[in-house]
Amino acid sequence: MHIITALLGRATLCHLFVLLLCSEALANESLTLTDALQKSITYHPTLKRYPYEARMLDARLLQASIRPTPRLGVKLENVLGTGESQGLKSADLTLSLSQVIELGDKRSLRMALQQQKQQQSTSKYQSDRLSILTDTARKFYQVLYQQQLLTWHQKRESDIQRLFNVVKTRAKAGAVLKADISRVSYRLAELKLRKIHLQSELKAARFSLSQMWLSEPDFERVLGDTSKLPTIPSDTVWYQAVNRAPDFVLLEQQVKIQQARLAVEQANNVANITLEGGVKHNARNNDSGVVLGFSMPLTWQKPNRGNIALAQEKIGQLSEEQALLRQSLRNQLASLYAHMQANETIEQTLQQQLLPQAEQLLRHSESSYQNGQISVLQLLEAQESLFDAQKQLLVVRLAQYHTLLTMQRLTGKSLVADAANE
């Protein structure tokens, strides 16, 4: 008795160990949305270039901060001539040091321009990051949809298989025609062929998702639920979010860069001065003296007026583009929001009316077929009605997520990604 108990105990431990191994293997083969987003952020090639770009912009800022360097001058006069200027007897040697003094606050304005470019790069990074998150989520939900579609199709094939078995049984009793068997058999063959296509589409969707982090799929399935959307803000919130939309922010950064460039061009209209000081020595008299100098260009007209006009026109153009983009984004969001509301109504209608009615129709049709009141074709039509309603529900839920992701990309509101972390 003790030996049996011990053996049972060991068997139970082995069973638990196997279950743990299977659970771990299943976890390794599954992928959540959070996992997919993290992999894309870590390994997507677009984001890998930004550290290099940041260092290049730092180098440009450093270059913009450099002041003009002093110049050392050496001048030798009255040498190698004739008469008293023969040789070096009457040579005048001048040793001087000159420095260009930048006026118009040019250095700080150059640095301000490069700092604006750094801010633009940061905004571009955030925009690209959001695009990658959105694309990853879109492909993730496409894989999830293909999984659900395959599961739905397998259930459909299983139901048709059961119907085929029933029809064959009734055919042996002479209760149905051979044409009915052929009809159900043909439908079953169609479903098996369609299953091959769906499996191929699922595989392609998995590869498309894993390409977001430049890898082959290391997962067999994704884990998610499309039956419940994240909390959707009101249309007023979407309308106000336009002013902080990624594309709008990038355009705003371009305006600031042009304004900084305009300030630099205006400062370049202010002439720099050159100060010079040194010592001059006369070999004939053996005398030395101090030399002082000052020079500046004579600008009768603004030498940079063309570049200033160009920068001003560019600012005007970008400001006009801002207004157009703001209106375009609002129109797109209004259309998408209306589309989402329509899909929400469709989903409710499917769940509350079509699906219950289709299920009731199938139950009545199965009962009527058993009683010989309807044909196999009518029963198949009842099954197709339920299957179509179920597929429509899957399609409309995927459409809702795709619409929400598009709105997320336009406004920068990371609703789906945030929901994945909750």
Coordinates of C-alpha atoms in Angstrom, one line a residue:
M1 CA 0.0 0.0 0.0
H2 CA 2.8 2.4 0.8
I3 CA 4.6 1.5 -2.4
I4 CA 1.4 2.3 -4.4
T5 CA 1.0 5.6 -2.6
A6 CA 4.7 6.5 -3.3
L7 CA 4.3 5.7 -6.9
L8 CA 1.1 7.8 -7.2
G9 CA 2.9 10.6 -5.5
R10 CA 5.8 10.4 -7.9
A11 CA 3.4 10.2 -10.9
T12 CA 1.6 13.4 -9.6
L13 CA 4.9 15.2 -9.3
C14 CA 5.9 14.1 -12.8
H15 CA 2.5 15.3 -14.1
L16 CA 2.9 18.7 -12.5
F17 CA 6.5 19.0 -13.9
V18 CA 5.2 18.3 -17.4
L19 CA 2.4 20.8 -17.0
L20 CA 4.9 23.4 -15.9
L21 CA 7.1 22.7 -18.9
C22 CA 4.2 22.9 -21.2
S23 CA 3.0 26.2 -19.6
E24 CA 6.5 27.7 -20.0
A25 CA 6.7 26.6 -23.6
L26 CA 3.3 28.1 -24.4
A27 CA 4.4 31.4 -22.7
N28 CA 7.5 31.5 -24.9
E29 CA 5.5 30.9 -28.0
S30 CA 2.9 33.6 -27.2
L31 CA 3.3 37.4 -27.8
T32 CA 1.5 40.2 -26.1
L33 CA 1.0 43.7 -27.5
T34 CA 3.3 45.1 -24.8
D35 CA 6.0 42.7 -25.9
A36 CA 5.6 43.6 -29.6
L37 CA 5.7 47.3 -28.9
Q38 CA 8.8 46.9 -26.7
K39 CA 10.6 44.9 -29.4
S40 CA 9.8 47.5 -32.1
I41 CA 11.0 50.4 -30.0
T42 CA 14.3 48.5 -29.2
Y43 CA 15.2 47.1 -32.6
H44 CA 13.4 49.1 -35.3
P45 CA 16.0 50.5 -37.7
T46 CA 14.4 54.0 -38.0
L47 CA 14.9 54.7 -34.3
K48 CA 18.5 53.4 -34.3
R49 CA 19.7 56.4 -36.3
Y50 CA 18.6 59.0 -33.8
P51 CA 21.5 58.6 -31.3
Y52 CA 23.9 59.3 -34.2
E53 CA 21.8 62.3 -35.3
A54 CA 21.7 63.7 -31.8
R55 CA 25.6 63.5 -31.6
M56 CA 25.8 65.2 -35.0
L57 CA 23.5 68.0 -33.8
D58 CA 25.6 68.4 -30.7
A59 CA 28.7 68.8 -32.9
R60 CA 26.9 71.5 -35.0
L61 CA 26.0 73.3 -31.8
L62 CA 29.6 73.2 -30.7
Q63 CA 30.7 74.6 -34.1
A64 CA 28.2 77.4 -33.9
S65 CA 29.5 78.4 -30.5
I66 CA 33.1 78.9 -31.7
R67 CA 34.2 82.5 -31.8
P68 CA 36.5 84.0 -34.6
T69 CA 40.1 83.1 -33.9
P70 CA 42.9 85.8 -33.5
R71 CA 45.3 86.3 -36.4
L72 CA 49.0 86.9 -36.1
G73 CA 50.6 89.1 -38.7
V74 CA 54.2 89.7 -39.6
K75 CA 55.2 92.4 -42.1
L76 CA 58.7 93.2 -43.4
E77 CA 59.1 96.4 -45.4
N78 CA 61.9 98.4 -47.2
V79 CA 64.1 95.4 -47.9
L80 CA 66.0 94.1 -50.9
G81 CA 65.7 97.5 -52.6
T82 CA 68.2 100.0 -53.9
G83 CA 70.2 102.8 -52.3
E84 CA 69.5 103.0 -48.6
S85 CA 67.0 100.1 -48.9
Q86 CA 69.6 97.6 -49.9
G87 CA 69.6 94.4 -47.8
L88 CA 68.0 94.7 -44.4
K89 CA 69.6 98.0 -43.2
S90 CA 66.4 100.0 -43.6
A91 CA 63.9 97.2 -42.9
D92 CA 60.7 97.9 -41.1
L93 CA 59.4 94.9 -39.2
T94 CA 55.8 94.9 -37.9
L95 CA 54.5 92.2 -35.6
S96 CA 50.7 92.5 -35.1
L97 CA 47.8 90.6 -33.6
S98 CA 44.3 91.1 -34.9
Q99 CA 40.8 90.0 -33.7
V100 CA 37.5 90.0 -35.5
I101 CA 34.7 91.2 -33.2
E102 CA 31.3 89.9 -34.1
L103 CA 28.5 92.4 -33.7
G104 CA 24.8 91.8 -33.8
D105 CA 24.9 88.9 -31.3
K106 CA 25.8 86.5 -34.1
R107 CA 27.2 83.8 -31.9
S108 CA 24.2 83.4 -29.7
L109 CA 21.8 83.5 -32.7
R110 CA 23.8 80.8 -34.5
M111 CA 23.6 78.6 -31.3
A112 CA 19.8 79.3 -31.0
L113 CA 19.3 78.1 -34.6
Q114 CA 21.1 74.8 -33.8
Q115 CA 19.1 74.4 -30.6
Q116 CA 15.9 74.7 -32.6
K117 CA 17.2 72.0 -34.9
Q118 CA 17.8 69.8 -31.8
Q119 CA 14.2 70.3 -30.7
Q120 CA 13.0 69.5 -34.2
S121 CA 15.0 66.2 -34.0
T122 CA 13.4 65.4 -30.7
S123 CA 9.9 66.0 -32.1
K124 CA 10.8 63.9 -35.2
Y125 CA 11.9 61.1 -32.9
Q126 CA 8.6 61.2 -31.0
S127 CA 6.7 61.3 -34.3
D128 CA 8.6 58.3 -35.7
R129 CA 8.2 56.4 -32.4
L130 CA 4.5 56.9 -32.4
S131 CA 4.3 55.8 -36.1
I132 CA 6.2 52.6 -35.2
L133 CA 4.0 51.9 -32.2
T134 CA 0.9 52.5 -34.4
D135 CA 2.2 50.2 -37.2
T136 CA 3.2 47.5 -34.7
A137 CA -0.2 47.6 -33.0
R138 CA -2.0 47.5 -36.4
K139 CA 0.0 44.5 -37.5
F140 CA -0.5 42.9 -34.1
Y141 CA -4.2 43.1 -34.3
Q142 CA -4.1 41.9 -37.9
V143 CA -2.4 38.7 -36.6
L144 CA -5.0 38.5 -33.8
Y145 CA -7.7 38.8 -36.4
Q146 CA -6.2 36.1 -38.6
Q147 CA -6.0 33.8 -35.5
Q148 CA -9.7 34.5 -34.7
L149 CA -10.7 34.0 -38.3
L150 CA -8.9 30.6 -38.4
T151 CA -10.5 29.5 -35.2
W152 CA -13.9 30.6 -36.5
H153 CA -13.2 28.8 -39.7
Q154 CA -12.2 25.6 -37.9
K155 CA -15.5 25.8 -35.9
R156 CA -17.4 26.2 -39.1
E157 CA -15.6 23.3 -40.7
S158 CA -16.3 21.1 -37.6
D159 CA -20.1 22.0 -37.8
I160 CA -20.2 21.1 -41.5
Q161 CA -18.4 17.9 -40.8
R162 CA -21.0 16.9 -38.2
L163 CA -23.7 17.8 -40.7
F164 CA -22.0 15.7 -43.3
N165 CA -21.9 12.7 -40.9
V166 CA -25.6 13.2 -40.2
V167 CA -26.5 13.4 -43.9
K168 CA -24.5 10.2 -44.6
T169 CA -26.3 8.4 -41.8
R170 CA -29.7 9.5 -43.1
A171 CA -28.6 8.6 -46.6
K172 CA -28.0 5.0 -45.5
A173 CA -31.6 4.9 -44.3
G174 CA -32.8 6.3 -47.7
A175 CA -34.0 9.6 -46.1
V176 CA -31.9 12.0 -48.3
L177 CA -30.8 12.2 -51.9
K178 CA -27.3 11.6 -53.1
A179 CA -27.3 15.2 -54.3
D180 CA -27.5 16.3 -50.7
I181 CA -24.4 14.3 -49.8
S182 CA -22.6 15.8 -52.7
R183 CA -23.6 19.3 -51.8
V184 CA -22.4 19.0 -48.2
S185 CA -19.3 17.1 -49.3
Y186 CA -18.5 19.9 -51.8
R187 CA -19.0 22.6 -49.1
L188 CA -16.7 20.7 -46.8
A189 CA -14.0 20.5 -49.5
E190 CA -14.3 24.3 -50.1
L191 CA -13.8 24.9 -46.4
K192 CA -10.7 22.7 -46.2
L193 CA -9.2 24.6 -49.2
R194 CA -10.1 28.0 -47.5
K195 CA -8.4 26.8 -44.4
I196 CA -5.1 26.4 -46.2
H197 CA -5.5 30.0 -47.4
L198 CA -6.2 31.2 -43.9
Q199 CA -3.2 29.4 -42.5
S200 CA -1.0 31.0 -45.1
E201 CA -2.4 34.5 -44.4
L202 CA -1.8 34.0 -40.7
K203 CA 1.8 33.0 -41.4
A204 CA 2.3 36.1 -43.6
A205 CA 0.8 38.3 -40.9
R206 CA 3.1 36.9 -38.3
F207 CA 6.2 37.6 -40.5
S208 CA 4.9 41.1 -41.2
L209 CA 4.7 41.8 -37.5
S210 CA 8.1 40.4 -36.7
Q211 CA 9.7 42.5 -39.4
M212 CA 9.0 45.5 -37.2
W213 CA 12.0 44.4 -35.2
L214 CA 13.9 42.8 -38.1
S215 CA 13.4 39.2 -37.0
E216 CA 11.7 36.0 -37.9
P217 CA 8.6 35.1 -35.8
D218 CA 9.6 33.5 -32.5
F219 CA 6.0 33.2 -31.5
E220 CA 3.2 30.9 -32.6
R221 CA 0.3 33.1 -31.5
V222 CA -0.5 36.5 -30.1
L223 CA -2.6 37.1 -27.0
G224 CA -5.2 39.8 -27.1
D225 CA -8.9 40.7 -27.0
T226 CA -10.7 42.8 -29.6
S227 CA -14.0 42.6 -27.9
K228 CA -13.4 45.6 -25.6
L229 CA -11.9 48.9 -26.9
P230 CA -10.0 51.3 -24.8
T231 CA -11.9 54.3 -23.4
I232 CA -12.6 56.6 -26.4
P233 CA -12.4 60.4 -25.7
S234 CA -15.2 62.6 -26.9
D235 CA -15.0 64.4 -30.3
T236 CA -14.2 67.7 -28.5
V237 CA -11.1 66.1 -27.0
W238 CA -10.0 64.9 -30.5
Y239 CA -10.7 68.3 -31.9
Q240 CA -8.5 70.0 -29.4
A241 CA -5.8 67.4 -29.7
V242 CA -5.1 68.7 -33.3
N243 CA -2.9 71.5 -32.0
R244 CA -0.5 69.0 -30.5
A245 CA -0.7 66.5 -33.3
P246 CA 2.8 65.1 -34.3
D247 CA 2.6 66.5 -37.9
F248 CA 1.4 69.8 -36.6
V249 CA 4.2 70.0 -34.0
L250 CA 6.8 69.2 -36.7
L251 CA 5.5 72.0 -38.9
E252 CA 5.6 74.3 -35.9
Q253 CA 9.2 73.4 -35.3
Q254 CA 10.0 74.3 -39.0
V255 CA 8.5 77.7 -38.4
K256 CA 10.7 78.2 -35.3
I257 CA 13.7 77.1 -37.3
Q258 CA 13.0 79.6 -40.0
Q259 CA 12.4 82.4 -37.5
A260 CA 15.8 81.5 -35.9
R261 CA 17.4 81.5 -39.4
L262 CA 15.8 84.9 -40.1
A263 CA 17.4 86.3 -37.0
V264 CA 20.8 85.0 -38.1
E265 CA 20.4 86.5 -41.5
Q266 CA 19.4 89.9 -40.0
A267 CA 22.4 89.7 -37.7
N268 CA 24.6 89.1 -40.7
N269 CA 23.6 92.5 -42.0
V270 CA 25.5 94.0 -39.1
A271 CA 29.2 94.4 -40.1
N272 CA 31.9 92.9 -37.9
I273 CA 34.9 95.0 -36.9
T274 CA 38.6 94.0 -36.8
L275 CA 40.9 95.4 -34.1
E276 CA 44.6 95.2 -34.6
G277 CA 47.6 96.0 -32.3
G278 CA 51.3 95.3 -32.5
V279 CA 54.9 96.6 -32.6
K280 CA 56.9 98.1 -35.4
H281 CA 60.6 98.2 -35.5
N282 CA 62.8 100.3 -37.8
A283 CA 66.3 98.8 -38.3
R284 CA 67.9 102.1 -39.6
N285 CA 67.0 104.1 -36.5
N286 CA 66.8 101.1 -34.2
D287 CA 63.4 102.5 -33.1
S288 CA 60.3 100.7 -32.1
G289 CA 56.7 101.8 -31.8
V290 CA 53.2 100.5 -31.2
V291 CA 50.9 99.9 -34.1
L292 CA 47.1 100.1 -33.6
G293 CA 44.5 99.4 -36.3
F294 CA 40.8 99.3 -36.9
S295 CA 38.8 98.1 -39.9
M296 CA 35.3 97.3 -41.0
P297 CA 33.5 96.8 -44.3
L298 CA 31.5 99.7 -45.7
T299 CA 28.0 98.4 -46.3
W300 CA 26.1 101.2 -48.1
Q301 CA 23.2 98.7 -48.6
K302 CA 22.1 95.7 -46.6
P303 CA 24.3 92.9 -48.1
N304 CA 22.0 90.1 -46.8
R305 CA 18.7 91.5 -47.8
G306 CA 18.0 88.6 -50.3
N307 CA 18.5 85.9 -47.6
I308 CA 16.3 87.9 -45.2
A309 CA 13.5 88.2 -47.8
L310 CA 13.8 84.4 -48.5
A311 CA 13.5 83.5 -44.8
Q312 CA 10.5 85.8 -44.4
E313 CA 8.6 84.3 -47.3
K314 CA 9.4 80.8 -46.0
I315 CA 7.9 81.7 -42.6
G316 CA 4.8 83.0 -44.4
Q317 CA 4.5 79.8 -46.4
L318 CA 4.9 77.5 -43.4
S319 CA 2.3 79.6 -41.4
E320 CA -0.2 79.1 -44.3
E321 CA 0.6 75.3 -44.3
Q322 CA -0.1 75.2 -40.6
A323 CA -3.6 76.6 -41.0
L324 CA -4.3 74.1 -43.8
L325 CA -2.9 71.2 -41.9
R326 CA -5.0 72.1 -38.8
Q327 CA -8.2 72.1 -40.8
S328 CA -7.2 68.9 -42.7
L329 CA -6.5 67.0 -39.4
R330 CA -9.8 68.2 -38.0
N331 CA -11.7 67.0 -41.0
Q332 CA -9.9 63.6 -41.0
L333 CA -10.6 63.1 -37.3
A334 CA -14.3 64.1 -37.7
S335 CA -14.6 61.5 -40.5
L336 CA -12.9 58.8 -38.5
Y337 CA -14.9 59.6 -35.4
A338 CA -18.1 59.3 -37.3
H339 CA -16.9 56.0 -38.9
M340 CA -16.1 54.7 -35.4
Q341 CA -19.5 55.6 -34.1
A342 CA -21.1 53.8 -37.1
N343 CA -19.0 50.7 -36.5
E344 CA -20.0 50.8 -32.8
T345 CA -23.7 50.8 -33.8
I346 CA -23.0 47.9 -36.3
E347 CA -21.3 45.9 -33.5
Q348 CA -24.2 46.5 -31.1
T349 CA -26.7 45.4 -33.8
L350 CA -24.7 42.3 -34.6
Q351 CA -24.5 41.3 -30.9
Q352 CA -28.0 42.2 -29.9
Q353 CA -30.0 41.3 -33.0
L354 CA -28.3 39.5 -35.8
L355 CA -26.4 36.9 -33.8
P356 CA -29.3 35.9 -31.5
Q357 CA -31.6 35.7 -34.5
A358 CA -29.1 33.6 -36.5
E359 CA -28.6 31.2 -33.6
Q360 CA -32.3 30.8 -33.2
L361 CA -32.7 30.3 -37.0
L362 CA -30.1 27.5 -36.9
R363 CA -31.7 25.8 -33.9
H364 CA -35.1 25.9 -35.6
S365 CA -33.6 24.7 -38.9
E366 CA -31.8 21.8 -37.3
S367 CA -35.0 20.7 -35.6
S368 CA -37.0 21.1 -38.9
Y369 CA -34.3 19.1 -40.8
Q370 CA -34.5 16.3 -38.3
N371 CA -38.3 16.3 -38.8
G372 CA -37.8 16.3 -42.6
Q373 CA -39.5 19.7 -43.0
I374 CA -36.6 21.4 -44.8
S375 CA -33.8 20.4 -47.1
V376 CA -30.1 20.2 -46.5
L377 CA -29.6 23.3 -48.6
Q378 CA -31.9 25.3 -46.3
L379 CA -30.0 24.0 -43.3
L380 CA -26.7 25.0 -44.9
E381 CA -28.1 28.5 -45.5
A382 CA -29.1 28.8 -41.8
Q383 CA -25.5 27.8 -40.8
E384 CA -24.0 30.3 -43.3
S385 CA -26.2 33.0 -41.8
L386 CA -24.8 32.4 -38.3
F387 CA -21.2 32.1 -39.7
D388 CA -21.5 35.4 -41.7
A389 CA -22.8 37.2 -38.6
Q390 CA -19.9 35.9 -36.5
K391 CA -17.4 36.9 -39.2
Q392 CA -18.9 40.4 -39.5
L393 CA -18.4 40.9 -35.8
L394 CA -14.7 40.0 -36.1
V395 CA -14.3 42.3 -39.1
V396 CA -16.0 45.3 -37.5
R397 CA -14.0 44.9 -34.3
L398 CA -10.8 44.9 -36.4
A399 CA -12.0 47.9 -38.2
Q400 CA -12.6 49.7 -34.9
Y401 CA -9.0 49.1 -33.8
H402 CA -7.6 50.2 -37.2
T403 CA -9.7 53.4 -37.0
L404 CA -8.6 54.1 -33.5
L405 CA -5.0 53.5 -34.4
T406 CA -5.3 56.0 -37.3
M407 CA -6.7 58.6 -34.9
Q408 CA -3.9 57.8 -32.5
R409 CA -1.3 58.5 -35.2
L410 CA -2.9 61.7 -36.2
T411 CA -3.2 63.2 -32.8
G412 CA -0.4 61.6 -30.8
K413 CA -2.8 60.1 -28.2
S414 CA -1.4 56.7 -27.4
L415 CA -4.6 55.0 -26.4
V416 CA -4.0 51.5 -27.7
A417 CA -0.4 51.3 -26.4
D418 CA -1.5 52.6 -23.0
A419 CA -4.3 50.1 -22.8
A420 CA -1.8 47.3 -23.4
N421 CA 0.1 48.4 -20.3
E422 CA -2.9 48.5 -18.1

